[in-house]
mmCIF file of C-alpha atoms in Angstrom:
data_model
loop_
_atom_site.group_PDB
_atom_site.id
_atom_site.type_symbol
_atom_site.label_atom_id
_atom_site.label_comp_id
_atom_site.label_asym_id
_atom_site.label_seq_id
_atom_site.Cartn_x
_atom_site.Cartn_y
_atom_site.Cartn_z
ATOM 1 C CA UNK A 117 -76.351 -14.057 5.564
ATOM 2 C CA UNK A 118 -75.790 -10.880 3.606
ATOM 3 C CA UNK A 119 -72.961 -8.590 3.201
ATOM 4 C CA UNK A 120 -73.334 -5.586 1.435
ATOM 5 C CA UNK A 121 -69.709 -3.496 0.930
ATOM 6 C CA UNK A 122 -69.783 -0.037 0.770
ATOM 7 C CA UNK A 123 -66.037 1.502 -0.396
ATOM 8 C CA UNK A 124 -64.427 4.936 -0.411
ATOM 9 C CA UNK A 125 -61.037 5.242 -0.937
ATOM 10 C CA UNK A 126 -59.055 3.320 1.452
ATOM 11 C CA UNK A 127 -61.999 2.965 3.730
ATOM 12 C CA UNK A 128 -64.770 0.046 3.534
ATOM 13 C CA UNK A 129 -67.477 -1.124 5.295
ATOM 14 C CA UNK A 130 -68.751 -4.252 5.402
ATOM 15 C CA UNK A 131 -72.419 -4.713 6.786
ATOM 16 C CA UNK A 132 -73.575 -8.226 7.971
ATOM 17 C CA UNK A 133 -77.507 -9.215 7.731
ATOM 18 C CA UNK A 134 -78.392 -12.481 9.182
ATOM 19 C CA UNK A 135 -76.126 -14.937 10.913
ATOM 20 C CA UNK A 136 -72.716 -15.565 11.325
ATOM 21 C CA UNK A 137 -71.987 -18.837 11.355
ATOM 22 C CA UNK A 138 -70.397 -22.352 10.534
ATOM 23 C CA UNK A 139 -72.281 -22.053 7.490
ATOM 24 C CA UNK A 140 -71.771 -18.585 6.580
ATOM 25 C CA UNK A 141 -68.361 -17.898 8.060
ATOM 26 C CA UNK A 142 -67.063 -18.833 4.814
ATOM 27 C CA UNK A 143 -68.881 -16.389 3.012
ATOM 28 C CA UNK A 144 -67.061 -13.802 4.828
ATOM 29 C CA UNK A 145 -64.170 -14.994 4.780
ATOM 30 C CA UNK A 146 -63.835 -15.279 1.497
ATOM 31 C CA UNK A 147 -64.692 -11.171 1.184
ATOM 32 C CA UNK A 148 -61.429 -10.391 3.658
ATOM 33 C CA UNK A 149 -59.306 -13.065 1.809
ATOM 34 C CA UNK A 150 -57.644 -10.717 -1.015
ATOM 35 C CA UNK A 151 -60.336 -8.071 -0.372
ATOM 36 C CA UNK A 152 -58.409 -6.016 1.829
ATOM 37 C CA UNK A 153 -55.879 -5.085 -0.628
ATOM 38 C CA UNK A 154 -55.193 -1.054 -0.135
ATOM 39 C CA UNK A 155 -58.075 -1.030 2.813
ATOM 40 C CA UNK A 156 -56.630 1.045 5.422
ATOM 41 C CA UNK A 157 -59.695 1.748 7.826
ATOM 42 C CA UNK A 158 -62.107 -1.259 7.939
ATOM 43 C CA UNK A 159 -65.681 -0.853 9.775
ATOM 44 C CA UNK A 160 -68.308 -4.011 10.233
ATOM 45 C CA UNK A 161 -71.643 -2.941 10.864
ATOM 46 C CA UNK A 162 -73.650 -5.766 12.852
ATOM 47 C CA UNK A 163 -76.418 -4.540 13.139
ATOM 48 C CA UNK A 164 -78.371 -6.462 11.217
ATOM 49 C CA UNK A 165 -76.333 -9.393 12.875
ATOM 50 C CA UNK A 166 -78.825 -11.677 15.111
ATOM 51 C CA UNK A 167 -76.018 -14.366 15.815
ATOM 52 C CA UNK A 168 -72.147 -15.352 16.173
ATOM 53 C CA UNK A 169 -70.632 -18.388 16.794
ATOM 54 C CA UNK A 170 -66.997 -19.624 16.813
ATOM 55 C CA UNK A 171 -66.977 -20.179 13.011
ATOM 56 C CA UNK A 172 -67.381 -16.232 12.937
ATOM 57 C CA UNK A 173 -65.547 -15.310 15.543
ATOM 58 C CA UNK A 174 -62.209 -17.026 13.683
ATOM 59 C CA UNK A 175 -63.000 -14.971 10.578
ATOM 60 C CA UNK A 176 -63.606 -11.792 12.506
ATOM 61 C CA UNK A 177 -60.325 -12.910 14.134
ATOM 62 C CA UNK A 178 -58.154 -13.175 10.765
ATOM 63 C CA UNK A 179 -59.957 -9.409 10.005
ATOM 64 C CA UNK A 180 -58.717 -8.332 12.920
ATOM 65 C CA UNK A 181 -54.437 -9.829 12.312
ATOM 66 C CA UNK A 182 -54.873 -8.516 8.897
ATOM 67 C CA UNK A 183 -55.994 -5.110 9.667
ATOM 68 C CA UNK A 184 -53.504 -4.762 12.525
ATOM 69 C CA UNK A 185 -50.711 -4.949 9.745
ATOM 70 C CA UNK A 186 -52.405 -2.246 7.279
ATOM 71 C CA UNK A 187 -54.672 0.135 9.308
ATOM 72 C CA UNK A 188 -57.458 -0.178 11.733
ATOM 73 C CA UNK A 189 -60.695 -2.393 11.897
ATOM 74 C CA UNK A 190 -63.789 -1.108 13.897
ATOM 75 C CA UNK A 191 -66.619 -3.164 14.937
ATOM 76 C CA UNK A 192 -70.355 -1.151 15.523
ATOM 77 C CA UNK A 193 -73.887 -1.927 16.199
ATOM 78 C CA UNK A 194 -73.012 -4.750 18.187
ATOM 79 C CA UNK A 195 -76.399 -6.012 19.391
ATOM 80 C CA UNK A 196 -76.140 -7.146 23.697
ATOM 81 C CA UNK A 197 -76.533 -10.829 22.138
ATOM 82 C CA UNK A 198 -73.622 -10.762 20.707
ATOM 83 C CA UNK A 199 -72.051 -8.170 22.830
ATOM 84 C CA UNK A 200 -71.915 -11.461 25.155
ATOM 85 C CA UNK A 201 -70.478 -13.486 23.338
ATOM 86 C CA UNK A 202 -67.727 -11.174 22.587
ATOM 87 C CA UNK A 203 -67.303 -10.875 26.651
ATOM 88 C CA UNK A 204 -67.258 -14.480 27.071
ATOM 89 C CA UNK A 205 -64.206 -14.791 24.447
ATOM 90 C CA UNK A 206 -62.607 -11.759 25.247
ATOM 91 C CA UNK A 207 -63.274 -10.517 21.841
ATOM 92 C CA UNK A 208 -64.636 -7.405 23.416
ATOM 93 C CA UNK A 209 -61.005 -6.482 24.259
ATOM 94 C CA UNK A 210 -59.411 -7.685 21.119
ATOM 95 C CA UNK A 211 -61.726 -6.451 18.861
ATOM 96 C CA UNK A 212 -62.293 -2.113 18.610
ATOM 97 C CA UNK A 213 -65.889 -1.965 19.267
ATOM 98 C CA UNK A 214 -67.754 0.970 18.797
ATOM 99 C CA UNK A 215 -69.798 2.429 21.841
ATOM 100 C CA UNK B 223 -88.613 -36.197 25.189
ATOM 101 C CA UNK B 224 -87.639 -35.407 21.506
ATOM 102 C CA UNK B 225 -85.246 -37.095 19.402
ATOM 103 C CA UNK B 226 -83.642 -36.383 16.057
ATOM 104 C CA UNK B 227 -80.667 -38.291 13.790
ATOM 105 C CA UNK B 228 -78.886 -37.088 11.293
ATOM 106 C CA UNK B 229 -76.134 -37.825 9.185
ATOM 107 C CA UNK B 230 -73.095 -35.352 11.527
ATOM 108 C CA UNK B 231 -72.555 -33.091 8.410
ATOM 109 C CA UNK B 232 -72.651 -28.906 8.431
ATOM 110 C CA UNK B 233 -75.049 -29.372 5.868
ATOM 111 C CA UNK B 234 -77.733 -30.393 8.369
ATOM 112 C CA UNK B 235 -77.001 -27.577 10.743
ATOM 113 C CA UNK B 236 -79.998 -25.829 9.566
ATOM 114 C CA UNK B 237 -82.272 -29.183 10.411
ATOM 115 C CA UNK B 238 -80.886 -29.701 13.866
ATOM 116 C CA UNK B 239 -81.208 -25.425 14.866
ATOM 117 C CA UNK B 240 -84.630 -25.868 13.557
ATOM 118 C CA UNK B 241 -85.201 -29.126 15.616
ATOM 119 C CA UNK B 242 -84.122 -26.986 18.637
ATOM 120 C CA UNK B 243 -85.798 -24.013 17.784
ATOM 121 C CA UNK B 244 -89.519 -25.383 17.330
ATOM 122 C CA UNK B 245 -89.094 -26.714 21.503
ATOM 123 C CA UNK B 246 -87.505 -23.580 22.573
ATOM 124 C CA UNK B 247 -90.068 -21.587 21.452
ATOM 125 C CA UNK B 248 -92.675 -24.069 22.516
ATOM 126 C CA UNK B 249 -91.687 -23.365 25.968
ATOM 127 C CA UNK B 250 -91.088 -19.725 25.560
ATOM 128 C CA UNK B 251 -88.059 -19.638 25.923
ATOM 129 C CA UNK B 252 -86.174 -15.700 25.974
ATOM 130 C CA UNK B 253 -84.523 -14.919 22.480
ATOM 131 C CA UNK B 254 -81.102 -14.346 24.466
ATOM 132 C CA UNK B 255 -81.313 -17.902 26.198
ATOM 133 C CA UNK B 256 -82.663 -19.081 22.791
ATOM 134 C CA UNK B 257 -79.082 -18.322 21.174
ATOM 135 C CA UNK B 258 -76.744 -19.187 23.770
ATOM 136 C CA UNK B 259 -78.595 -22.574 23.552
ATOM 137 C CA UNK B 260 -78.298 -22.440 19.465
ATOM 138 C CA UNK B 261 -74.453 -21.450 19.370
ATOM 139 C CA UNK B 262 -73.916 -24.072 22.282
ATOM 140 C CA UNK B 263 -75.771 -27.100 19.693
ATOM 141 C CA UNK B 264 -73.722 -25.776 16.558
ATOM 142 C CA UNK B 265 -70.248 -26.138 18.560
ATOM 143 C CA UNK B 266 -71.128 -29.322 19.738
ATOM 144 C CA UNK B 267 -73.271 -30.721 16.559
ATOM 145 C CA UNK B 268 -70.259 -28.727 14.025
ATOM 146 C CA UNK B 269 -67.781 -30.828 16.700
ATOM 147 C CA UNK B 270 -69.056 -34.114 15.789
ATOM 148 C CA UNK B 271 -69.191 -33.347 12.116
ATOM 149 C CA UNK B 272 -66.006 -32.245 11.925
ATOM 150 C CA UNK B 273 -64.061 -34.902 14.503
ATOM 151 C CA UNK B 274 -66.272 -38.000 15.347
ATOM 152 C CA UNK B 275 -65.631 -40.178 12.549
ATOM 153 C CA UNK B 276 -62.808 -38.033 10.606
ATOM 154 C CA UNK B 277 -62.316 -39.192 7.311
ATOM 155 C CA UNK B 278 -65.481 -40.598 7.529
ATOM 156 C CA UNK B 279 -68.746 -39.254 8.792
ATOM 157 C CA UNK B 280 -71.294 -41.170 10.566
ATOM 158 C CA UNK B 281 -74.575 -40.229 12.920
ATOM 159 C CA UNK B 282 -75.207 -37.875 15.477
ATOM 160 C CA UNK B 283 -77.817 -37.848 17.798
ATOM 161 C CA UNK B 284 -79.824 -35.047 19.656
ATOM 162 C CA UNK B 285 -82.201 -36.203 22.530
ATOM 163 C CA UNK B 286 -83.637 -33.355 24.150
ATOM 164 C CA UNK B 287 -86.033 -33.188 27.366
ATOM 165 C CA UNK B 288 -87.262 -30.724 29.721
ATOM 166 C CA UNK B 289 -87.258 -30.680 33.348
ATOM 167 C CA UNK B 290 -89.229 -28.514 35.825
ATOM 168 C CA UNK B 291 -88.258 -25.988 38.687
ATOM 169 C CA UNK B 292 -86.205 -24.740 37.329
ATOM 170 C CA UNK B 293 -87.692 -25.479 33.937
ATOM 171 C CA UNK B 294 -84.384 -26.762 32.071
ATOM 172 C CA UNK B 295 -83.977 -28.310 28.780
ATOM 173 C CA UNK B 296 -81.460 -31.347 28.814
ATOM 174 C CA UNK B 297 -79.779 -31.588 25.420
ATOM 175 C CA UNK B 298 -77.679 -35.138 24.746
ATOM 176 C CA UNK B 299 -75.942 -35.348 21.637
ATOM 177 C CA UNK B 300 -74.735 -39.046 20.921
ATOM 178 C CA UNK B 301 -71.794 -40.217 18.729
ATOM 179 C CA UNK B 302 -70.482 -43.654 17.797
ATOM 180 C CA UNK B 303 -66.913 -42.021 16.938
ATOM 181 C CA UNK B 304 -63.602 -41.652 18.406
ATOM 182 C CA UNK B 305 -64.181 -41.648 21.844
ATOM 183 C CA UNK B 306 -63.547 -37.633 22.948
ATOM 184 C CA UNK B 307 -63.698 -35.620 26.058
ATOM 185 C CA UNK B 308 -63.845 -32.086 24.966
ATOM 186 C CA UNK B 309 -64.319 -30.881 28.561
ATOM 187 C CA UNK B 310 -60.790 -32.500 29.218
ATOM 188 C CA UNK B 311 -59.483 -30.429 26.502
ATOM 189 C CA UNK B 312 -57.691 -26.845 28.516
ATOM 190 C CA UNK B 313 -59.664 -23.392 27.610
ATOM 191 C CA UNK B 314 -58.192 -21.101 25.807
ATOM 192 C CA UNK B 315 -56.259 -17.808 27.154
ATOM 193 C CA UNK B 316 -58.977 -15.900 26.121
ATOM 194 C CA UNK B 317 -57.136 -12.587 27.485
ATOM 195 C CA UNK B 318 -54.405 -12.721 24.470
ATOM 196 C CA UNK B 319 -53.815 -10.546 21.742
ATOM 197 C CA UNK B 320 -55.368 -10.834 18.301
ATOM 198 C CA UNK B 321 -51.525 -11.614 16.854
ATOM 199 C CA UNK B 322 -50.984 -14.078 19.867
ATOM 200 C CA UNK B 323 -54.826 -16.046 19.569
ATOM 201 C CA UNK B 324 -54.810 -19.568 17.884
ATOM 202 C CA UNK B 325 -58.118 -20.506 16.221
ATOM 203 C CA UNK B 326 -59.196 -23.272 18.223
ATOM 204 C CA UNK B 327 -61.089 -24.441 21.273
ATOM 205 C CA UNK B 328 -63.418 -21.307 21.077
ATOM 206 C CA UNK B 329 -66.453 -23.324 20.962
ATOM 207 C CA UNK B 330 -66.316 -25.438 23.173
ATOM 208 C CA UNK B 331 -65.200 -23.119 25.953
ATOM 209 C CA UNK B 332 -68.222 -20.833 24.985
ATOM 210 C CA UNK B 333 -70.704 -23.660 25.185
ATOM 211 C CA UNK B 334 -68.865 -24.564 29.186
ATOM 212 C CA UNK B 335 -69.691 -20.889 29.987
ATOM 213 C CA UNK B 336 -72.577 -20.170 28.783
ATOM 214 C CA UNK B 337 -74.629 -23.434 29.833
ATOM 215 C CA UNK B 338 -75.422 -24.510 33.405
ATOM 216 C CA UNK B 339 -73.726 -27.567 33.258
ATOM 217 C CA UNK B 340 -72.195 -29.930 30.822
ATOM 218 C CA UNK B 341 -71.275 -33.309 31.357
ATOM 219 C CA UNK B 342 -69.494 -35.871 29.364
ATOM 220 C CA UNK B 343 -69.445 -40.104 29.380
ATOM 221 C CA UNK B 344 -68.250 -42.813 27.285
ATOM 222 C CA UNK B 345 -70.424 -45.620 27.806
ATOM 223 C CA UNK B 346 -71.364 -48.125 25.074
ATOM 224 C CA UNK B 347 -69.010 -47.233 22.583
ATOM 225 C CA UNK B 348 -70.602 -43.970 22.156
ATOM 226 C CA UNK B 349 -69.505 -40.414 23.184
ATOM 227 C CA UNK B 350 -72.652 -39.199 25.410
ATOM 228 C CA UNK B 351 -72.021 -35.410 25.701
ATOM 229 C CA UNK B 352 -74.884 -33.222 27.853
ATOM 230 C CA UNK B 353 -75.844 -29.937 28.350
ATOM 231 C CA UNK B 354 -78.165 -28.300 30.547
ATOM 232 C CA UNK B 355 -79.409 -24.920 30.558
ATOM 233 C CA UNK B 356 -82.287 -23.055 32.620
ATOM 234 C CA UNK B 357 -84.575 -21.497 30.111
#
């Protein structure tokens, strides 16, 4: 998987590319561990995203409690794939997803 | 039918997808069915490697066959572990708030609702765990 950051002040977005899962969770997790610091409005762009699985959905979880405390986290280009899995979870109500 | 063993390690999650993949796609199976089938093996296969033999690791099995009308693949993973139901395990309140969620039992709960059936037995000293999905 690839994640590309893209900052501007207290905004950031963080695009995915590939898949997000028990083997790259920790990739991403590692980016929101300490690199949220001053990030009030956080975006991640899935639209190069082909694939979730529980491994991601915990880290896009922790996103989620962290930004809750310091701003606001939106989720967009969420392909019908993983739209789904979101549904199944009931990450599509706990997450902010972009129409 | 198909069979593959590997050491139960995340570091072989690439091999067993792959595995999968190549007979999915052999039978044309629909990219959406193709991933609820792939995120249902990494729960279960990630499951094994993470639980089965904990400290220790050991080998997992995948046997998979195809049936017709409706044409079904039959996935089996096998396990010499710690014998473990995880369909006896509760779901998850999957309608709480991000400050209220725990981290666990996502996987296994997407795997129960997003395959046709999945059945569990202990038989032989190994954990026999099956899933079944229309494709």
């Amino acid at each position: 998987m690839l994640i590309n950051k893209e900052a501007n002040g207290d905004q950031l977005t963080i695009s995915l590319d590939g898949r997000l899962d028990t083997t790259t969770a920790p990739q991403l997790e590692a980016e929101i561990t300490g690199g949220l610091n001053g990030v009030k409005d956080l975006t991640i762009d899935m639209e190069k995203l082909v694939y979730v699985s529980s491994a991601g959905l915990r880290v896009l979880l922790k996103a989620q409690k962290t930004m809750n405390k310091q701003g606001k986290m939106t989720v967009k280009n969420v392909s019908p794939e993983i739209k789904e899995i979101f549904e199944v979870t009931g990450f599509d109500e706990l997450l902010n997803i972009e129409k | 039918m198909k069979e593959l063993t590997v050491k139960a390690d995340d570091k072989n999650l690439e091999q067993v997808l792959a595995f999968i993949d190549e007979i999915l796609e052999a039978h044309d199976c629909p990219p959406k069915t193709q991933m609820q089938i792939d995120v249902a093996v990494e729960e279960l296969f990630v499951n094994i490697a993470h639980y089965a033999y904990s400290p220790d690791t050991g080998p997992a099995t995948l046997r998979v066959e195809t049936q017709k009308e409706p044409l079904s693949v039959i996935i089996t993973f096998i396990d010499g572990g710690t014998p473990y139901n995880p369909l006896a395990k509760p779901d998850p309140d999957v309608t709480l708030s991000a400050e209220e969620r725990g981290v666990g039992g996502l996987g296994i709960y997407i795997v129960k609702k997003s395959m046709d059936n999945v059945l569990y037995e202990y038989k032989d000293g190994k954990n026999i765990l099956t899933i079944i999905k229309k494709i």
